[in-house]
CSV table of C-alpha atoms in Angstrom, one decimal:
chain,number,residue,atom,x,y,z
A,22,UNK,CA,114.0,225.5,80.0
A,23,UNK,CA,116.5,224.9,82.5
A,24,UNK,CA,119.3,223.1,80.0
A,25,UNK,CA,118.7,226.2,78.2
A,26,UNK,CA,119.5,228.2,81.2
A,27,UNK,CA,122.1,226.6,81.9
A,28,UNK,CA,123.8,226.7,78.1
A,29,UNK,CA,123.3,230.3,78.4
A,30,UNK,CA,125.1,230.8,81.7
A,31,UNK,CA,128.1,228.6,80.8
A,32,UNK,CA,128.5,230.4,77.5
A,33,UNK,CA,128.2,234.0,79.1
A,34,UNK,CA,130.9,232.7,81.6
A,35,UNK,CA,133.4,231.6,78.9
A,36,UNK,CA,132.8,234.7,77.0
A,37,UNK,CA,133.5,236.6,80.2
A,38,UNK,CA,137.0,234.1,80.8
A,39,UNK,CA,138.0,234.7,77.6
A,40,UNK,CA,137.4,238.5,78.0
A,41,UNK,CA,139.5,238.6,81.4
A,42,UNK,CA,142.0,236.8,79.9
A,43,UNK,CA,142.5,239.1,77.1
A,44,UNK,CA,142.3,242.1,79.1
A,45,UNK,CA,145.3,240.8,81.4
A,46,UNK,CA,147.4,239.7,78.5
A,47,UNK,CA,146.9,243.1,76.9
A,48,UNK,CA,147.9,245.0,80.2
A,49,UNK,CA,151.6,243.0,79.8
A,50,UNK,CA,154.1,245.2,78.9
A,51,UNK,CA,157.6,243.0,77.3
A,52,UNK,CA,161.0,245.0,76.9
A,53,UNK,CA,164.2,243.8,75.4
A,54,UNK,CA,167.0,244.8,77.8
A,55,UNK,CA,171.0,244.9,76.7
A,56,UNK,CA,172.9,243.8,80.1
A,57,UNK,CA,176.5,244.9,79.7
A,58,UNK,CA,179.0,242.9,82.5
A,59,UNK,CA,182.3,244.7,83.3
A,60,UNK,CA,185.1,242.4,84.1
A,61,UNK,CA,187.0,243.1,87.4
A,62,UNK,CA,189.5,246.0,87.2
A,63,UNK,CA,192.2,244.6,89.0
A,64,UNK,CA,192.9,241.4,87.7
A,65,UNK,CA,194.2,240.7,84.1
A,66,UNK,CA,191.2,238.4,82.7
A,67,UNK,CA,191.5,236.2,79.6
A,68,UNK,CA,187.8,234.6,79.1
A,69,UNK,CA,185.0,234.4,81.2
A,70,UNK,CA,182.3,231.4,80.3
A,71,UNK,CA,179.4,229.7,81.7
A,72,UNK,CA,177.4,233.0,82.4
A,73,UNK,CA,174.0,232.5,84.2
A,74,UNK,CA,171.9,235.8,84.9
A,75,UNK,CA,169.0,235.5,87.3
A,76,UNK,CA,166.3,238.2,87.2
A,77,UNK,CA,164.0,238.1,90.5
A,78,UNK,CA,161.1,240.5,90.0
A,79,UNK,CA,161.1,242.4,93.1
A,80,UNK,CA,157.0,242.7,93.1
A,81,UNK,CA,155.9,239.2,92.3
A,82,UNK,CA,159.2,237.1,93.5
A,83,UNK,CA,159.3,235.4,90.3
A,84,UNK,CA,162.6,234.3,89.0
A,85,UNK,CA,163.7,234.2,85.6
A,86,UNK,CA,167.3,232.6,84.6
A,87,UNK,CA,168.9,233.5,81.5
A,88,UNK,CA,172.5,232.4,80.0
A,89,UNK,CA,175.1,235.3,78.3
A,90,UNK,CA,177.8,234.0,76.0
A,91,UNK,CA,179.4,236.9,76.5
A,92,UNK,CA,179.8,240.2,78.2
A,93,UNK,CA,177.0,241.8,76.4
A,94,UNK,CA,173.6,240.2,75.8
A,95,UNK,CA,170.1,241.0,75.1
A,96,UNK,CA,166.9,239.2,77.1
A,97,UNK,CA,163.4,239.6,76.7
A,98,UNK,CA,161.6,240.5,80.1
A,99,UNK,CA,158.2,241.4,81.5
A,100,UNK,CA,158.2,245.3,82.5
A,101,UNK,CA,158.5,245.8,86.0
A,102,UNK,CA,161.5,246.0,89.1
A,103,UNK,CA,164.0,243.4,89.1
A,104,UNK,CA,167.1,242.1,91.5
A,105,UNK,CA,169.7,241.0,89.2
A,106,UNK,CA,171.9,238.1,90.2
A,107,UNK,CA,175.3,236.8,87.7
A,108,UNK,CA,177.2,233.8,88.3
A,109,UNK,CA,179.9,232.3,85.9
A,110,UNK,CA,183.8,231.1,85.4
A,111,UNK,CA,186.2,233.4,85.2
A,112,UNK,CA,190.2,232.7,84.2
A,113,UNK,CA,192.9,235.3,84.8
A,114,UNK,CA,196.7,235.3,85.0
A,115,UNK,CA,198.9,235.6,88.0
A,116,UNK,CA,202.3,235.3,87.8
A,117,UNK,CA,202.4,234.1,84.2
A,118,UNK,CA,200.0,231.5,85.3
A,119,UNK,CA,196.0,230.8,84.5
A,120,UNK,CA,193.6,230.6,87.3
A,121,UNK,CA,190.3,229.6,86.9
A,122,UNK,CA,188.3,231.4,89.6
A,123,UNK,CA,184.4,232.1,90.0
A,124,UNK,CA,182.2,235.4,89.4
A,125,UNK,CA,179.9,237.2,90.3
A,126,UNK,CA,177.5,240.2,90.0
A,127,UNK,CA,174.8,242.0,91.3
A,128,UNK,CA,172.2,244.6,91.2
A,129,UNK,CA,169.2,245.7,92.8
A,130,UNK,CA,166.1,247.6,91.9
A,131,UNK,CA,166.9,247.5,88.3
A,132,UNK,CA,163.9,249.2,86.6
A,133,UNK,CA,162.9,247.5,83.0
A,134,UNK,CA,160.5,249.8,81.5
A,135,UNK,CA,159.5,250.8,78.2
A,136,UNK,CA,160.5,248.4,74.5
A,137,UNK,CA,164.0,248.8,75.4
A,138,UNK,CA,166.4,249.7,78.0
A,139,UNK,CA,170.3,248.8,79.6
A,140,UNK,CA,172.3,248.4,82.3
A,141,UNK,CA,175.6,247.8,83.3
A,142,UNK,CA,176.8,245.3,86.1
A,143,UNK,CA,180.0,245.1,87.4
A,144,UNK,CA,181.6,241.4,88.3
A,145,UNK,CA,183.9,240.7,90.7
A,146,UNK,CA,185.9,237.3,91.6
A,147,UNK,CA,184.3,235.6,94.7
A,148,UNK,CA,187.1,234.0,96.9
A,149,UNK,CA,185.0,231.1,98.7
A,150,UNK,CA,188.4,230.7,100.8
A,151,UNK,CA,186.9,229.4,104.1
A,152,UNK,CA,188.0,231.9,106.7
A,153,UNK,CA,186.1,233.8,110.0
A,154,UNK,CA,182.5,234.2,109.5
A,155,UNK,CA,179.9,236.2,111.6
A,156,UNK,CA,177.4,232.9,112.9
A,157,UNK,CA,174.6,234.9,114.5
A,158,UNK,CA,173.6,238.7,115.6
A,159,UNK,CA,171.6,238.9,118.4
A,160,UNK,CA,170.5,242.4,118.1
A,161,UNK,CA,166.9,243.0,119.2
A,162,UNK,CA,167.3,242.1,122.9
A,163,UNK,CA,164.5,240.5,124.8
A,164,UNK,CA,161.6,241.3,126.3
A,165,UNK,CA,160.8,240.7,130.8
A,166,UNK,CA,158.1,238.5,132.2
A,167,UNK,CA,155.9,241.6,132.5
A,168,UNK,CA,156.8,242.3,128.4
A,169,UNK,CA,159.1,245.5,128.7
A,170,UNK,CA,162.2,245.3,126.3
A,171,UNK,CA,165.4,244.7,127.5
A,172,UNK,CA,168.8,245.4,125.2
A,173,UNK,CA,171.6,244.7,127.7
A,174,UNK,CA,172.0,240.8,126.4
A,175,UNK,CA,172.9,242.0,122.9
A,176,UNK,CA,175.8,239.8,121.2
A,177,UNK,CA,177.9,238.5,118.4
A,178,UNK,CA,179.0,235.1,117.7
A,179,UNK,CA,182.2,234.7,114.9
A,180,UNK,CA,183.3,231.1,113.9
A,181,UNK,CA,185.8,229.7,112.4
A,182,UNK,CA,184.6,227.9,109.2
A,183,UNK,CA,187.6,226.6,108.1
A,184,UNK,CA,189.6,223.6,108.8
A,185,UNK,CA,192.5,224.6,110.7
A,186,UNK,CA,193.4,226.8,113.5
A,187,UNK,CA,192.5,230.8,113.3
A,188,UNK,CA,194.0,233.5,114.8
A,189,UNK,CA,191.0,236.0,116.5
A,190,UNK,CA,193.7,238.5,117.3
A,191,UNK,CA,193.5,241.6,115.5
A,192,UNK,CA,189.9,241.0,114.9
A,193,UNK,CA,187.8,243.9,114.5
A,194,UNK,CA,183.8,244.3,114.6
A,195,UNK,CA,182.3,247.1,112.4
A,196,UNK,CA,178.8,248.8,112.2
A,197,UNK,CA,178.0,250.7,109.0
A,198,UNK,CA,177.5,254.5,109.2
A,199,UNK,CA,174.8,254.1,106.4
A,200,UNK,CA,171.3,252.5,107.4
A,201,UNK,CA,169.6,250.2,105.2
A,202,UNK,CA,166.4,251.9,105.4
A,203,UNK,CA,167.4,255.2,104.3
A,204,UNK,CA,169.0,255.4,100.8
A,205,UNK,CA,170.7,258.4,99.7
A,206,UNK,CA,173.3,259.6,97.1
A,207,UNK,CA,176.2,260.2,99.0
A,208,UNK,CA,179.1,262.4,97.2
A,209,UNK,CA,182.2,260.8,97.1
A,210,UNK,CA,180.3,257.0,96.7
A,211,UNK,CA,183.3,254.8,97.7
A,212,UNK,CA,181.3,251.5,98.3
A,213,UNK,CA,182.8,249.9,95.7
A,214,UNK,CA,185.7,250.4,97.6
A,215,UNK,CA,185.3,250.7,101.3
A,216,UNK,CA,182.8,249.9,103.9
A,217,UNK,CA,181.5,253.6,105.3
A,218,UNK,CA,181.1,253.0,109.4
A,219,UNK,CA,180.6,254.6,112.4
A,220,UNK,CA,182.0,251.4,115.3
A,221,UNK,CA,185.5,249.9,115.2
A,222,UNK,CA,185.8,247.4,118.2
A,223,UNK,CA,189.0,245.0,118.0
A,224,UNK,CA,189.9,241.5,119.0
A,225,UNK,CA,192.8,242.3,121.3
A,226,UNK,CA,196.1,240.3,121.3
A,227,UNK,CA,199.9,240.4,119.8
A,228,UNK,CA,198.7,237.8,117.0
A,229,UNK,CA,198.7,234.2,118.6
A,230,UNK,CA,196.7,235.0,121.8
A,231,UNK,CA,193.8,234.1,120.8
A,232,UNK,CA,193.1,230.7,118.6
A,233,UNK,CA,190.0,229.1,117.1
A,234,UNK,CA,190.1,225.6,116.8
A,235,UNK,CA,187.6,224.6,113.6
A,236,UNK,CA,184.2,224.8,114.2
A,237,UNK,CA,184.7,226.6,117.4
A,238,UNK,CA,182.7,230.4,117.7
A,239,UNK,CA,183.9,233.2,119.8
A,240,UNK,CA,181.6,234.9,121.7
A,241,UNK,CA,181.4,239.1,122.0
A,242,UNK,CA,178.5,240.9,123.7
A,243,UNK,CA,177.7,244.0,125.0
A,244,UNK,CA,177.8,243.3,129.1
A,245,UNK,CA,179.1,239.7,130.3
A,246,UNK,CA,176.7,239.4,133.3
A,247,UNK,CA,174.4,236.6,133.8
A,248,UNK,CA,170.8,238.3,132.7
A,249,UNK,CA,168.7,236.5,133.7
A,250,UNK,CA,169.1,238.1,137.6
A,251,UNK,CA,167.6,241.1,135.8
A,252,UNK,CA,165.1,239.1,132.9
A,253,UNK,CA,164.3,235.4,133.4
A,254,UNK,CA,163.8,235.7,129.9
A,255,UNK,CA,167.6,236.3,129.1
A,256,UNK,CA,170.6,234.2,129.8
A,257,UNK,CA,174.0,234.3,131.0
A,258,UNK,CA,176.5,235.8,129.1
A,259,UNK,CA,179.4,236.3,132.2
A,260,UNK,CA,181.3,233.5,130.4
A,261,UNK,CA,181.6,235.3,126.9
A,262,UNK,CA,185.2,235.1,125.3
A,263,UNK,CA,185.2,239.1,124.8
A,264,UNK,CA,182.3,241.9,125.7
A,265,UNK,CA,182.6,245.5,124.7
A,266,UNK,CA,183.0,248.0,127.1
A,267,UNK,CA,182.8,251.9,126.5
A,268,UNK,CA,184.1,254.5,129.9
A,269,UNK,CA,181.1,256.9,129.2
A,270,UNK,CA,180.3,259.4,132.2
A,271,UNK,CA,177.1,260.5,130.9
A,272,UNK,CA,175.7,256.6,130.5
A,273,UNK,CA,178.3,254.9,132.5
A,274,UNK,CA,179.1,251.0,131.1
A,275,UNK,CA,178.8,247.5,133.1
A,276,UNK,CA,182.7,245.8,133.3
A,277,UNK,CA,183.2,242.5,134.3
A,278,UNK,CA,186.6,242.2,135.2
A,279,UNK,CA,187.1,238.1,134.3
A,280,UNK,CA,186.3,238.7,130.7
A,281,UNK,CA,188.4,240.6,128.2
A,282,UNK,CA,187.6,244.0,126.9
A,283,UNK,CA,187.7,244.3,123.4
A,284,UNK,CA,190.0,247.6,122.1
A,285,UNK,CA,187.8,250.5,121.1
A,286,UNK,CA,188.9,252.4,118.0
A,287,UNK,CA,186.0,254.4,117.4
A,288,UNK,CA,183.0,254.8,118.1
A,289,UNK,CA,180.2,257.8,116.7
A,290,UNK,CA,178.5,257.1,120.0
A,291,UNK,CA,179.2,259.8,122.8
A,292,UNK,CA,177.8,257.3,125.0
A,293,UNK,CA,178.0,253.9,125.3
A,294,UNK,CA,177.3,251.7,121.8
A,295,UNK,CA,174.7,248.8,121.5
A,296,UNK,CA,173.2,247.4,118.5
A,297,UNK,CA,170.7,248.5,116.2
A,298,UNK,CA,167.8,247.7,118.0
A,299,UNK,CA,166.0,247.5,114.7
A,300,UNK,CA,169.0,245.8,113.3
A,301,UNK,CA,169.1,248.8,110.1
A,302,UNK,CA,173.0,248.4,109.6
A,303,UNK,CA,175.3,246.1,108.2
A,304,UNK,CA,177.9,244.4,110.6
A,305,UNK,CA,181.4,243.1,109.2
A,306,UNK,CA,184.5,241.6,110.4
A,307,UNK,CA,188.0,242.6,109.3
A,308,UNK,CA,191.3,242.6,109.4
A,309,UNK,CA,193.0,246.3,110.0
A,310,UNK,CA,196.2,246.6,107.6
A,311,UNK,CA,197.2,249.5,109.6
A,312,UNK,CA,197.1,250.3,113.4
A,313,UNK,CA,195.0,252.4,115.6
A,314,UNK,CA,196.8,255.6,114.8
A,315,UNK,CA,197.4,255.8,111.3
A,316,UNK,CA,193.8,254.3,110.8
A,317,UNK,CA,191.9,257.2,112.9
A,318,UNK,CA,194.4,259.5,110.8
A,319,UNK,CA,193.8,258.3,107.2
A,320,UNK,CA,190.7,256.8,106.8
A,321,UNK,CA,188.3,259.4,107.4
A,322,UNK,CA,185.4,259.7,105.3
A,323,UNK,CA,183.9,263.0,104.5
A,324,UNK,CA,180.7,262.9,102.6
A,325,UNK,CA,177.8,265.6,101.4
A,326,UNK,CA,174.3,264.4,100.9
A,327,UNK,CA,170.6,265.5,100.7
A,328,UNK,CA,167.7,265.2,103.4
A,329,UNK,CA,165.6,267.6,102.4
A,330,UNK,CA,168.3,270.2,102.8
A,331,UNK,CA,172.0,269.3,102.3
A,332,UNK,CA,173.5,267.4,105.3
A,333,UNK,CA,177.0,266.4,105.5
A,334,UNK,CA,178.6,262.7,107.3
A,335,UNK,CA,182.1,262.2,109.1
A,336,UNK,CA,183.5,259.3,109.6
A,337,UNK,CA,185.5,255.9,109.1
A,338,UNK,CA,186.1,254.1,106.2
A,339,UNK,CA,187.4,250.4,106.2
A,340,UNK,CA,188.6,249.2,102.5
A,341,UNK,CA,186.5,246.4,101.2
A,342,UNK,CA,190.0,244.5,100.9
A,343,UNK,CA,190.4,244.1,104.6
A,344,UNK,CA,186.9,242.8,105.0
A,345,UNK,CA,186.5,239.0,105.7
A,346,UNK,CA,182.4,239.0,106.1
A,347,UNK,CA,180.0,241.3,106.1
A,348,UNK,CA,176.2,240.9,106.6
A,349,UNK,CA,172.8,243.4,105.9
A,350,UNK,CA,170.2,243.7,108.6
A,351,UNK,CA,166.7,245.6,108.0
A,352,UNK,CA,163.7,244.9,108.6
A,353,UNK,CA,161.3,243.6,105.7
A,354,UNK,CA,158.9,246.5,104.9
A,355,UNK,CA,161.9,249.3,105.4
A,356,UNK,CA,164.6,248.3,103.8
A,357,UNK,CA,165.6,250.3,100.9
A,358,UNK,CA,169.4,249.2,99.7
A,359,UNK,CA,172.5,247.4,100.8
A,360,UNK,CA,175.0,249.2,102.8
A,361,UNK,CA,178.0,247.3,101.6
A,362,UNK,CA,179.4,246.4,97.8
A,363,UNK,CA,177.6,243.3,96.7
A,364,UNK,CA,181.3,242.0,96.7
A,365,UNK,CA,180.9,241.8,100.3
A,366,UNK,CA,177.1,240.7,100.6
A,367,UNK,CA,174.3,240.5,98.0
A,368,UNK,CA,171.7,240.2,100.2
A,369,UNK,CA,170.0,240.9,103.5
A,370,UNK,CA,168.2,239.0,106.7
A,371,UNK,CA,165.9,240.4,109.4
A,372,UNK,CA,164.0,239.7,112.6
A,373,UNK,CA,161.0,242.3,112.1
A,374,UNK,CA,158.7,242.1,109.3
A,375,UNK,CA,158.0,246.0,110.1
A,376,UNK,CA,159.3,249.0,112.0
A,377,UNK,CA,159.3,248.6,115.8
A,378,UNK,CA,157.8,244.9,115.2
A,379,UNK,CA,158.0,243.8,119.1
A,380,UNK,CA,157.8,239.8,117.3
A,381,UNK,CA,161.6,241.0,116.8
A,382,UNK,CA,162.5,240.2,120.5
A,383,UNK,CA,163.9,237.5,121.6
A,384,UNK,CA,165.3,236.0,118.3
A,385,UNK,CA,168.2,236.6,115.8
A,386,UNK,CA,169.3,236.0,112.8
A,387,UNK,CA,171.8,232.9,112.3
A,388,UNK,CA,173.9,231.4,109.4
A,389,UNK,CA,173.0,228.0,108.4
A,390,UNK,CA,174.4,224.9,108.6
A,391,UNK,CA,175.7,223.7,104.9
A,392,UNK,CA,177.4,220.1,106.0
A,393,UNK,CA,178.8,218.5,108.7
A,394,UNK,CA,182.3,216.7,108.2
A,395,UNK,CA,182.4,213.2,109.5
A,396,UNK,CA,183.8,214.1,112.6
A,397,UNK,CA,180.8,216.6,113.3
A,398,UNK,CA,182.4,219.7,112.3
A,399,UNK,CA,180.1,222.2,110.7
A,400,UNK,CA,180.4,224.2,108.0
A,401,UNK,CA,178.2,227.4,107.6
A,402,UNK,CA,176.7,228.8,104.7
A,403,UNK,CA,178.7,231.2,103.1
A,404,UNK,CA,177.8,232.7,99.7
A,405,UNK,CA,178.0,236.2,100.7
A,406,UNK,CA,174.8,236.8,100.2
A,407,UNK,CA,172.5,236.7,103.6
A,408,UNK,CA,169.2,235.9,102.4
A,409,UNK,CA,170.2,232.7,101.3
A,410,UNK,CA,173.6,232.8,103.9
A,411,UNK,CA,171.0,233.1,107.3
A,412,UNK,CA,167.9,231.8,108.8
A,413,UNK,CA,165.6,235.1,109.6
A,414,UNK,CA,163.9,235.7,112.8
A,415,UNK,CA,165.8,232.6,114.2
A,416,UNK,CA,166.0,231.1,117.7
A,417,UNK,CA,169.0,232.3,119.2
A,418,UNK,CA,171.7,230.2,120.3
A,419,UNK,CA,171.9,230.5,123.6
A,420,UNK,CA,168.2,229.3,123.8
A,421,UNK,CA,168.9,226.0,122.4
């Protein structure tokens, strides 16, 4: 009696397998999608080869890699929300000569639904010339003893990933006007073009003032004072190379005399500005083609939106062409899109998992380390793309 049992049950429970399996089988959905590349406008290209297209469904983190032949190719997916990543060769002409350069593309939130459906992704050359790149953003602050939050040790730390001597003069720090939590259609778009912001700080100096050995970083925070008088918790930041310093009345600024203002070119703040708290911007470093005047004179940008009602936005724009790094900052569960053209950075990092996360104090977000040279230089990370580029919710620095 009980073998029969027993056959019963296990048939019954193959039956129902079988049945389960069937029924999620039949609930996936498979569409053919045409992706169309566009080569980059502004260079005269002859051939581009060796075209790999990732697909990274945003829901289940599964990654699919496909390979085009050409421009225009058709792959068959599983329905759903994908990031799309492109990587290939690329050869172009300057000055009657062929270059061979590498490519790249990228899209997010690409929806595939229904039997069919297409897109269009524009590539552009990546220049993996080692230059300036932003290390680390400390921009949560830290927390006191007795666990209240404390944002007056903010900082910046740039180094010089290359293997000669870099000029920091001229140097400027930007914070995007757009958040990366809030994503709206913003009439003129000119991120495919310029970086919208709302902070210009610059490096100051006549052009050799200030140089970077190789592997050395620059430090730039918001008030060079030793913290931890204030929060044993913090640490001492009187010794940074450069601290920002705004002359506000209504919030008046900390200035330590022995280390070096940086020059303020704008700022949307009719206070004093500090760092996203939350970290929802994108920070970059640049180089201005044009000075303070002619800058605050002919880059404003002007732009019309919707929030419920129409809004409008005013102000700065910095051409992607001047930009030498750029990096996205959200948090996980808010953020919505990148700020920046994926040109600049395909990807994001964080140091909250959700908004107003306290786990966000006391930690940063920091590039990685790709190599050391045998004399113990390192070289950072630098794909422009920060969720590969940096470590998330990291230890910062000045800890270690």
């Amino acid at each position: 009696m009980i073998n029969k049992i027993s056959y019963v049950l296990v048939f019954m429970l193959f039956i129902c397998a079988g049945f389960i399996a069937c029924t999620d089988d039949d609930k996936v959905k498979i569409t053919e999608f045409t992706l169309t590349l566009t080569e980059p406008e502004d260079l005269n290209v002859t051939s581009i080869s060796d075209l790999h297209v990732t697909f990274k469904n945003v829901n289940t983190g599964k990654q699919t890699t496909n390979t085009m032949t050409g421009t225009t190719g058709k792959i068959t997916l599983n329905e759903g929300l994908y990031n799309i990543t492109v990587e290939g060769k690329m050869n172009y002409i300057v000055d009657e000569k062929t270059v061979e350069g590498q490519v790249k593309g990228y899209k997010e939130s690409v929806n595939l639904v229904g039997t069919t459906s297409a897109d269009n992704i524009k590539l552009f050359l990546f220049n993996s010339k080692a230059d300036f790149v932003i290390e680390e953003v400390y921009f949560a602050g830290s927390t006191t003893p007795e666990g209240k939050q404390y944002l007056a040790d903010q900082y910046i730390k740039i180094y010089n990933n290359s293997d000669s001597v870099l000029y920091a003069d001229g140097l400027v720090i930007l914070e995007s006007a757009f958040k990366t939590s809030q994503k709206y259609d913003y009439t003129p778009d000119v991120m495919s073009q310029a970086m919208v912001v709302q902070s210009v700080y610059a490096i100051p100096g006549n052009g050799k003032d200030y140089p970077i050995q190789p592997g050395e970083s620059l430090l730039i925070c918001d008030k060079a004072i030793d913290h931890r008088e204030a929060n044993s918790n913090s640490f001492d930041l009187s010794n940074a190379d450069f601290e920002w310093y705004d002359d506000s009345d209504k919030n008046p600024d900390i200035d330590n005399p022995q280390v070096t203002n940086l020059d303020k070119i704008y700022s949307s703040s009719l206070t004093t500005w500090s760092l996203h708290n939350q970290g929802l911007c994108a920070y970059a470093i640049a180089r201005l083609q044009v000075n303070k005047e002619t800058f605050l004179k002919d880059y404003r940008y002007h732009a019309d939106y919707i929030f419920i009602n129409p809004m409008t936005i005013d102000r700065y724009q910095v051409p992607n062409a001047w930009i030498i790094d750029a990096v996205n900052i959200s948090n996980k569960a808010q953020y919505a899109w990148n700020v920046v053209d994926a040109s600049l950075d395909m990807g994001f990092t964080y140091c909250g998992e959700v908004a107003s996360d306290k786990n966000r104090y006391n930690k940063s977000v920091r590039r990685k380390v790709l190599s050391t040279t045998p004399d113990g230089r390192k070289i950072l990370k630098d794909t422009n793309n920060s969720t590969e580029d940096f470590e998330a919710k990291a230890t910062p620095s000045l800890k270690q």
